[in-house]
Amino acid sequence: MRSIISIVLLLMIGLGVSSAQYVVLNGVVGQSVAFPDAVKKSGSLTHQGDGPQTIGDVTDGQLRDFTEGRVHWNSATGLFSISGLKKEDSGMYELVHNDGRSKQYQYQLNVGGAHPLTIFSIVNCVLIGCAVLAYLGYLGYRFIKKNGDDETSDLQNEAPGHVSCRI
């Protein structure tokens, strides 16, 4: 019985070590993306595209960028980021930090264009919000008109619907 438990434990440990775990990051063409794990003094960021290619390397707190200024490293937070994203930036990335013990992190970066529904939803939200404000303004106008007194007499002659939306 002990041997069966030992074998099961060894298999579970083996499966845990062999399974590749990675974080999925989503970006938009032209925008930036930050990798969530920090490199404080020493480490690198590698793109696993057509073969491993180091795109950023930090040694003794100094960044060497191999992407013509698109890879950044924030010395305060230790986070790598890529700016001016392109579709070809999509793929697997590996971040290695050597601060004390060496540790590796895997990321799958997906870069796409701005989704038209996102823009449509924002415009709809603004328009709906504006319509609600206009309606509330109208209700306020009617309330003042109906229950007007001397303190609100300057508002009584205002026409409703003075709320405008600019997009």
mmCIF file of N, CA and C in Angstrom, residues 74-151:
data_model
loop_
_atom_site.group_PDB
_atom_site.id
_atom_site.type_symbol
_atom_site.label_atom_id
_atom_site.label_comp_id
_atom_site.label_asym_id
_atom_site.label_seq_id
_atom_site.Cartn_x
_atom_site.Cartn_y
_atom_site.Cartn_z
ATOM 1 N N ASN A 74 10.837 49.500 -15.780
ATOM 2 C CA ASN A 74 10.638 50.489 -14.731
ATOM 3 C C ASN A 74 11.472 50.069 -13.529
ATOM 4 N N SER A 75 12.511 50.840 -13.233
ATOM 5 C CA SER A 75 13.412 50.454 -12.145
ATOM 6 C C SER A 75 12.727 50.508 -10.776
ATOM 7 N N ALA A 76 11.683 51.313 -10.642
ATOM 8 C CA ALA A 76 10.972 51.397 -9.359
ATOM 9 C C ALA A 76 10.105 50.162 -9.112
ATOM 10 N N THR A 77 9.397 49.708 -10.152
ATOM 11 C CA THR A 77 8.504 48.549 -9.988
ATOM 12 C C THR A 77 9.154 47.243 -10.425
ATOM 13 N N GLY A 78 10.157 47.328 -11.290
ATOM 14 C CA GLY A 78 10.808 46.131 -11.822
ATOM 15 C C GLY A 78 10.063 45.492 -12.979
ATOM 16 N N LEU A 79 9.039 46.167 -13.511
ATOM 17 C CA LEU A 79 8.214 45.572 -14.565
ATOM 18 C C LEU A 79 8.728 45.920 -15.962
ATOM 19 N N PHE A 80 8.777 44.905 -16.814
ATOM 20 C CA PHE A 80 9.047 45.094 -18.237
ATOM 21 C C PHE A 80 7.744 45.471 -18.926
ATOM 22 N N SER A 81 7.841 46.265 -19.989
ATOM 23 C CA SER A 81 6.679 46.550 -20.829
ATOM 24 C C SER A 81 7.146 46.704 -22.268
ATOM 25 N N ILE A 82 6.221 46.510 -23.187
ATOM 26 C CA ILE A 82 6.480 46.704 -24.614
ATOM 27 C C ILE A 82 5.500 47.758 -25.096
ATOM 28 N N SER A 83 6.006 48.779 -25.779
ATOM 29 C CA SER A 83 5.133 49.832 -26.308
ATOM 30 C C SER A 83 5.022 49.690 -27.822
ATOM 31 N N GLY A 84 4.066 50.391 -28.404
ATOM 32 C CA GLY A 84 3.870 50.352 -29.852
ATOM 33 C C GLY A 84 3.643 48.938 -30.353
ATOM 34 N N LEU A 85 2.741 48.219 -29.698
ATOM 35 C CA LEU A 85 2.519 46.806 -30.037
ATOM 36 C C LEU A 85 2.164 46.611 -31.507
ATOM 37 N N LYS A 86 2.681 45.529 -32.064
ATOM 38 C CA LYS A 86 2.384 45.107 -33.434
ATOM 39 C C LYS A 86 1.812 43.697 -33.364
ATOM 40 N N LYS A 87 1.056 43.324 -34.391
ATOM 41 C CA LYS A 87 0.477 41.961 -34.406
ATOM 42 C C LYS A 87 1.568 40.901 -34.299
ATOM 43 N N GLU A 88 2.721 41.159 -34.921
ATOM 44 C CA GLU A 88 3.801 40.163 -34.887
ATOM 45 C C GLU A 88 4.456 40.043 -33.506
ATOM 46 N N ASP A 89 4.085 40.899 -32.560
ATOM 47 C CA ASP A 89 4.562 40.749 -31.181
ATOM 48 C C ASP A 89 3.839 39.611 -30.462
ATOM 49 N N SER A 90 2.746 39.124 -31.025
ATOM 50 C CA SER A 90 2.014 38.007 -30.424
ATOM 51 C C SER A 90 2.927 36.795 -30.317
ATOM 52 N N GLY A 91 2.746 36.020 -29.258
ATOM 53 C CA GLY A 91 3.521 34.798 -29.090
ATOM 54 C C GLY A 91 3.901 34.576 -27.638
ATOM 55 N N MET A 92 4.741 33.579 -27.431
ATOM 56 C CA MET A 92 5.190 33.223 -26.088
ATOM 57 C C MET A 92 6.387 34.084 -25.693
ATOM 58 N N TYR A 93 6.401 34.480 -24.433
ATOM 59 C CA TYR A 93 7.504 35.243 -23.860
ATOM 60 C C TYR A 93 7.957 34.552 -22.591
ATOM 61 N N GLU A 94 9.231 34.695 -22.306
ATOM 62 C CA GLU A 94 9.779 34.161 -21.064
ATOM 63 C C GLU A 94 10.507 35.280 -20.339
ATOM 64 N N LEU A 95 10.165 35.460 -19.083
ATOM 65 C CA LEU A 95 10.842 36.433 -18.241
ATOM 66 C C LEU A 95 11.641 35.656 -17.208
ATOM 67 N N VAL A 96 12.913 35.960 -17.104
ATOM 68 C CA VAL A 96 13.777 35.307 -16.128
ATOM 69 C C VAL A 96 14.323 36.389 -15.216
ATOM 70 N N HIS A 97 14.178 36.195 -13.913
ATOM 71 C CA HIS A 97 14.842 37.137 -13.008
ATOM 72 C C HIS A 97 15.852 36.381 -12.174
ATOM 73 N N ASN A 98 16.977 37.037 -11.972
ATOM 74 C CA ASN A 98 18.080 36.439 -11.230
ATOM 75 C C ASN A 98 18.320 37.195 -9.929
ATOM 76 N N ASP A 99 17.271 37.707 -9.337
ATOM 77 C CA ASP A 99 17.376 38.407 -8.060
ATOM 78 C C ASP A 99 17.360 37.349 -6.959
ATOM 79 N N GLY A 100 18.542 36.953 -6.515
ATOM 80 C CA GLY A 100 18.614 35.840 -5.565
ATOM 81 C C GLY A 100 18.584 34.543 -6.344
ATOM 82 N N ARG A 101 17.507 33.777 -6.167
ATOM 83 C CA ARG A 101 17.356 32.544 -6.947
ATOM 84 C C ARG A 101 16.775 32.869 -8.309
ATOM 85 N N SER A 102 17.233 32.175 -9.321
ATOM 86 C CA SER A 102 16.726 32.361 -10.683
ATOM 87 C C SER A 102 15.305 31.810 -10.775
ATOM 88 N N LYS A 103 14.411 32.586 -11.399
ATOM 89 C CA LYS A 103 13.028 32.153 -11.551
ATOM 90 C C LYS A 103 12.549 32.529 -12.943
ATOM 91 N N GLN A 104 11.729 31.644 -13.547
ATOM 92 C CA GLN A 104 11.221 31.867 -14.902
ATOM 93 C C GLN A 104 9.705 32.000 -14.878
ATOM 94 N N TYR A 105 9.209 32.895 -15.759
ATOM 95 C CA TYR A 105 7.774 33.087 -15.930
ATOM 96 C C TYR A 105 7.466 33.016 -17.419
ATOM 97 N N GLN A 106 6.335 32.420 -17.761
ATOM 98 C CA GLN A 106 5.919 32.285 -19.160
ATOM 99 C C GLN A 106 4.657 33.113 -19.400
ATOM 100 N N TYR A 107 4.594 33.746 -20.587
ATOM 101 C CA TYR A 107 3.432 34.552 -20.966
ATOM 102 C C TYR A 107 3.059 34.260 -22.405
ATOM 103 N N GLN A 108 1.776 34.259 -22.677
ATOM 104 C CA GLN A 108 1.264 34.211 -24.048
ATOM 105 C C GLN A 108 0.675 35.587 -24.322
ATOM 106 N N LEU A 109 1.308 36.331 -25.230
ATOM 107 C CA LEU A 109 0.822 37.667 -25.581
ATOM 108 C C LEU A 109 0.005 37.576 -26.858
ATOM 109 N N ASN A 110 -1.222 38.074 -26.809
ATOM 110 C CA ASN A 110 -2.101 38.137 -27.976
ATOM 111 C C ASN A 110 -2.323 39.607 -28.302
ATOM 112 N N VAL A 111 -1.923 40.014 -29.502
ATOM 113 C CA VAL A 111 -2.080 41.406 -29.920
ATOM 114 C C VAL A 111 -3.108 41.458 -31.034
ATOM 115 N N GLY A 112 -4.111 42.294 -30.859
ATOM 116 C CA GLY A 112 -5.153 42.454 -31.869
ATOM 117 C C GLY A 112 -5.484 43.920 -32.047
ATOM 118 N N GLY A 113 -6.315 44.201 -33.040
ATOM 119 C CA GLY A 113 -6.760 45.571 -33.269
ATOM 120 C C GLY A 113 -7.846 45.937 -32.284
ATOM 121 N N ALA A 114 -8.150 47.226 -32.211
ATOM 122 C CA ALA A 114 -9.246 47.684 -31.351
ATOM 123 C C ALA A 114 -10.543 47.109 -31.895
ATOM 124 N N HIS A 115 -11.309 46.513 -31.050
ATOM 125 C CA HIS A 115 -12.555 45.880 -31.472
ATOM 126 C C HIS A 115 -13.610 46.955 -31.703
ATOM 127 N N PRO A 116 -14.267 46.969 -32.875
ATOM 128 C CA PRO A 116 -15.250 48.012 -33.154
ATOM 129 C C PRO A 116 -16.401 48.052 -32.151
ATOM 130 N N LEU A 117 -16.771 46.915 -31.578
ATOM 131 C CA LEU A 117 -17.860 46.910 -30.600
ATOM 132 C C LEU A 117 -17.482 47.673 -29.337
ATOM 133 N N THR A 118 -16.181 47.680 -29.000
ATOM 134 C CA THR A 118 -15.743 48.427 -27.828
ATOM 135 C C THR A 118 -16.015 49.909 -28.028
ATOM 136 N N ILE A 119 -15.631 50.440 -29.180
ATOM 137 C CA ILE A 119 -15.851 51.853 -29.475
ATOM 138 C C ILE A 119 -17.351 52.138 -29.517
ATOM 139 N N PHE A 120 -18.112 51.263 -30.165
ATOM 140 C CA PHE A 120 -19.561 51.422 -30.262
ATOM 141 C C PHE A 120 -20.187 51.462 -28.871
ATOM 142 N N SER A 121 -19.740 50.592 -27.976
ATOM 143 C CA SER A 121 -20.289 50.541 -26.621
ATOM 144 C C SER A 121 -19.990 51.822 -25.856
ATOM 145 N N ILE A 122 -18.794 52.366 -26.032
ATOM 146 C CA ILE A 122 -18.437 53.607 -25.343
ATOM 147 C C ILE A 122 -19.323 54.743 -25.832
ATOM 148 N N VAL A 123 -19.505 54.851 -27.151
ATOM 149 C CA VAL A 123 -20.349 55.904 -27.716
ATOM 150 C C VAL A 123 -21.781 55.742 -27.218
ATOM 151 N N ASN A 124 -22.295 54.509 -27.224
ATOM 152 C CA ASN A 124 -23.653 54.263 -26.723
ATOM 153 C C ASN A 124 -23.785 54.673 -25.266
ATOM 154 N N CYS A 125 -22.798 54.348 -24.470
ATOM 155 C CA CYS A 125 -22.827 54.677 -23.051
ATOM 156 C C CYS A 125 -22.878 56.194 -22.868
ATOM 157 N N VAL A 126 -22.080 56.921 -23.635
ATOM 158 C CA VAL A 126 -22.077 58.383 -23.549
ATOM 159 C C VAL A 126 -23.433 58.935 -23.968
ATOM 160 N N LEU A 127 -23.978 58.421 -25.078
ATOM 161 C CA LEU A 127 -25.268 58.917 -25.554
ATOM 162 C C LEU A 127 -26.388 58.619 -24.568
ATOM 163 N N ILE A 128 -26.390 57.419 -24.009
ATOM 164 C CA ILE A 128 -27.416 57.064 -23.032
ATOM 165 C C ILE A 128 -27.273 57.943 -21.791
ATOM 166 N N GLY A 129 -26.041 58.131 -21.332
ATOM 167 C CA GLY A 129 -25.802 58.998 -20.175
ATOM 168 C C GLY A 129 -26.276 60.414 -20.434
ATOM 169 N N CYS A 130 -26.033 60.913 -21.638
ATOM 170 C CA CYS A 130 -26.462 62.258 -21.999
ATOM 171 C C CYS A 130 -27.986 62.346 -22.027
ATOM 172 N N ALA A 131 -28.628 61.331 -22.579
ATOM 173 C CA ALA A 131 -30.092 61.324 -22.631
ATOM 174 C C ALA A 131 -30.675 61.319 -21.222
ATOM 175 N N VAL A 132 -30.073 60.565 -20.323
ATOM 176 C CA VAL A 132 -30.545 60.524 -18.938
ATOM 177 C C VAL A 132 -30.383 61.898 -18.294
ATOM 178 N N LEU A 133 -29.220 62.535 -18.535
ATOM 179 C CA LEU A 133 -29.006 63.872 -17.973
ATOM 180 C C LEU A 133 -30.019 64.870 -18.521
ATOM 181 N N ALA A 134 -30.292 64.805 -19.820
ATOM 182 C CA ALA A 134 -31.261 65.718 -20.432
ATOM 183 C C ALA A 134 -32.644 65.496 -19.824
ATOM 184 N N TYR A 135 -33.023 64.238 -19.644
ATOM 185 C CA TYR A 135 -34.330 63.927 -19.070
ATOM 186 C C TYR A 135 -34.418 64.430 -17.624
ATOM 187 N N LEU A 136 -33.356 64.197 -16.845
ATOM 188 C CA LEU A 136 -33.355 64.682 -15.465
ATOM 189 C C LEU A 136 -33.417 66.203 -15.430
ATOM 190 N N GLY A 137 -32.723 66.846 -16.371
ATOM 191 C CA GLY A 137 -32.788 68.306 -16.467
ATOM 192 C C GLY A 137 -34.200 68.770 -16.763
ATOM 193 N N TYR A 138 -34.872 68.066 -17.663
ATOM 194 C CA TYR A 138 -36.255 68.412 -18.011
ATOM 195 C C TYR A 138 -37.175 68.236 -16.802
ATOM 196 N N LEU A 139 -37.010 67.113 -16.071
ATOM 197 C CA LEU A 139 -37.830 66.889 -14.876
ATOM 198 C C LEU A 139 -37.585 67.983 -13.842
ATOM 199 N N GLY A 140 -36.329 68.369 -13.686
ATOM 200 C CA GLY A 140 -35.996 69.449 -12.757
ATOM 201 C C GLY A 140 -36.644 70.752 -13.179
ATOM 202 N N TYR A 141 -36.634 71.024 -14.477
ATOM 203 C CA TYR A 141 -37.255 72.241 -15.017
ATOM 204 C C TYR A 141 -38.751 72.248 -14.715
ATOM 205 N N ARG A 142 -39.405 71.097 -14.942
ATOM 206 C CA ARG A 142 -40.853 71.012 -14.694
ATOM 207 C C ARG A 142 -41.162 71.181 -13.215
ATOM 208 N N PHE A 143 -40.314 70.590 -12.366
ATOM 209 C CA PHE A 143 -40.519 70.713 -10.920
ATOM 210 C C PHE A 143 -40.405 72.180 -10.498
ATOM 211 N N ILE A 144 -39.385 72.856 -11.004
ATOM 212 C CA ILE A 144 -39.190 74.264 -10.654
ATOM 213 C C ILE A 144 -40.348 75.105 -11.185
ATOM 214 N N LYS A 145 -40.769 74.815 -12.404
ATOM 215 C CA LYS A 145 -41.864 75.565 -13.023
ATOM 216 C C LYS A 145 -43.148 75.401 -12.206
ATOM 217 N N LYS A 146 -43.384 74.161 -11.758
ATOM 218 C CA LYS A 146 -44.615 73.873 -11.024
ATOM 219 C C LYS A 146 -44.569 74.436 -9.609
ATOM 220 N N ASN A 147 -43.420 74.292 -8.939
ATOM 221 C CA ASN A 147 -43.293 74.679 -7.533
ATOM 222 C C ASN A 147 -42.405 75.907 -7.366
ATOM 223 N N GLY A 148 -42.367 76.764 -8.350
ATOM 224 C CA GLY A 148 -41.465 77.920 -8.320
ATOM 225 C C GLY A 148 -41.760 78.860 -7.174
ATOM 226 N N ASP A 149 -40.717 79.485 -6.673
ATOM 227 C CA ASP A 149 -40.859 80.542 -5.685
ATOM 228 C C ASP A 149 -39.896 81.663 -6.067
ATOM 229 N N ASP A 150 -39.772 82.634 -5.227
ATOM 230 C CA ASP A 150 -38.953 83.794 -5.562
ATOM 231 C C ASP A 150 -37.483 83.438 -5.739
ATOM 232 N N GLU A 151 -36.976 82.437 -4.994
ATOM 233 C CA GLU A 151 -35.568 82.084 -5.077
ATOM 234 C C GLU A 151 -35.224 81.426 -6.408
#
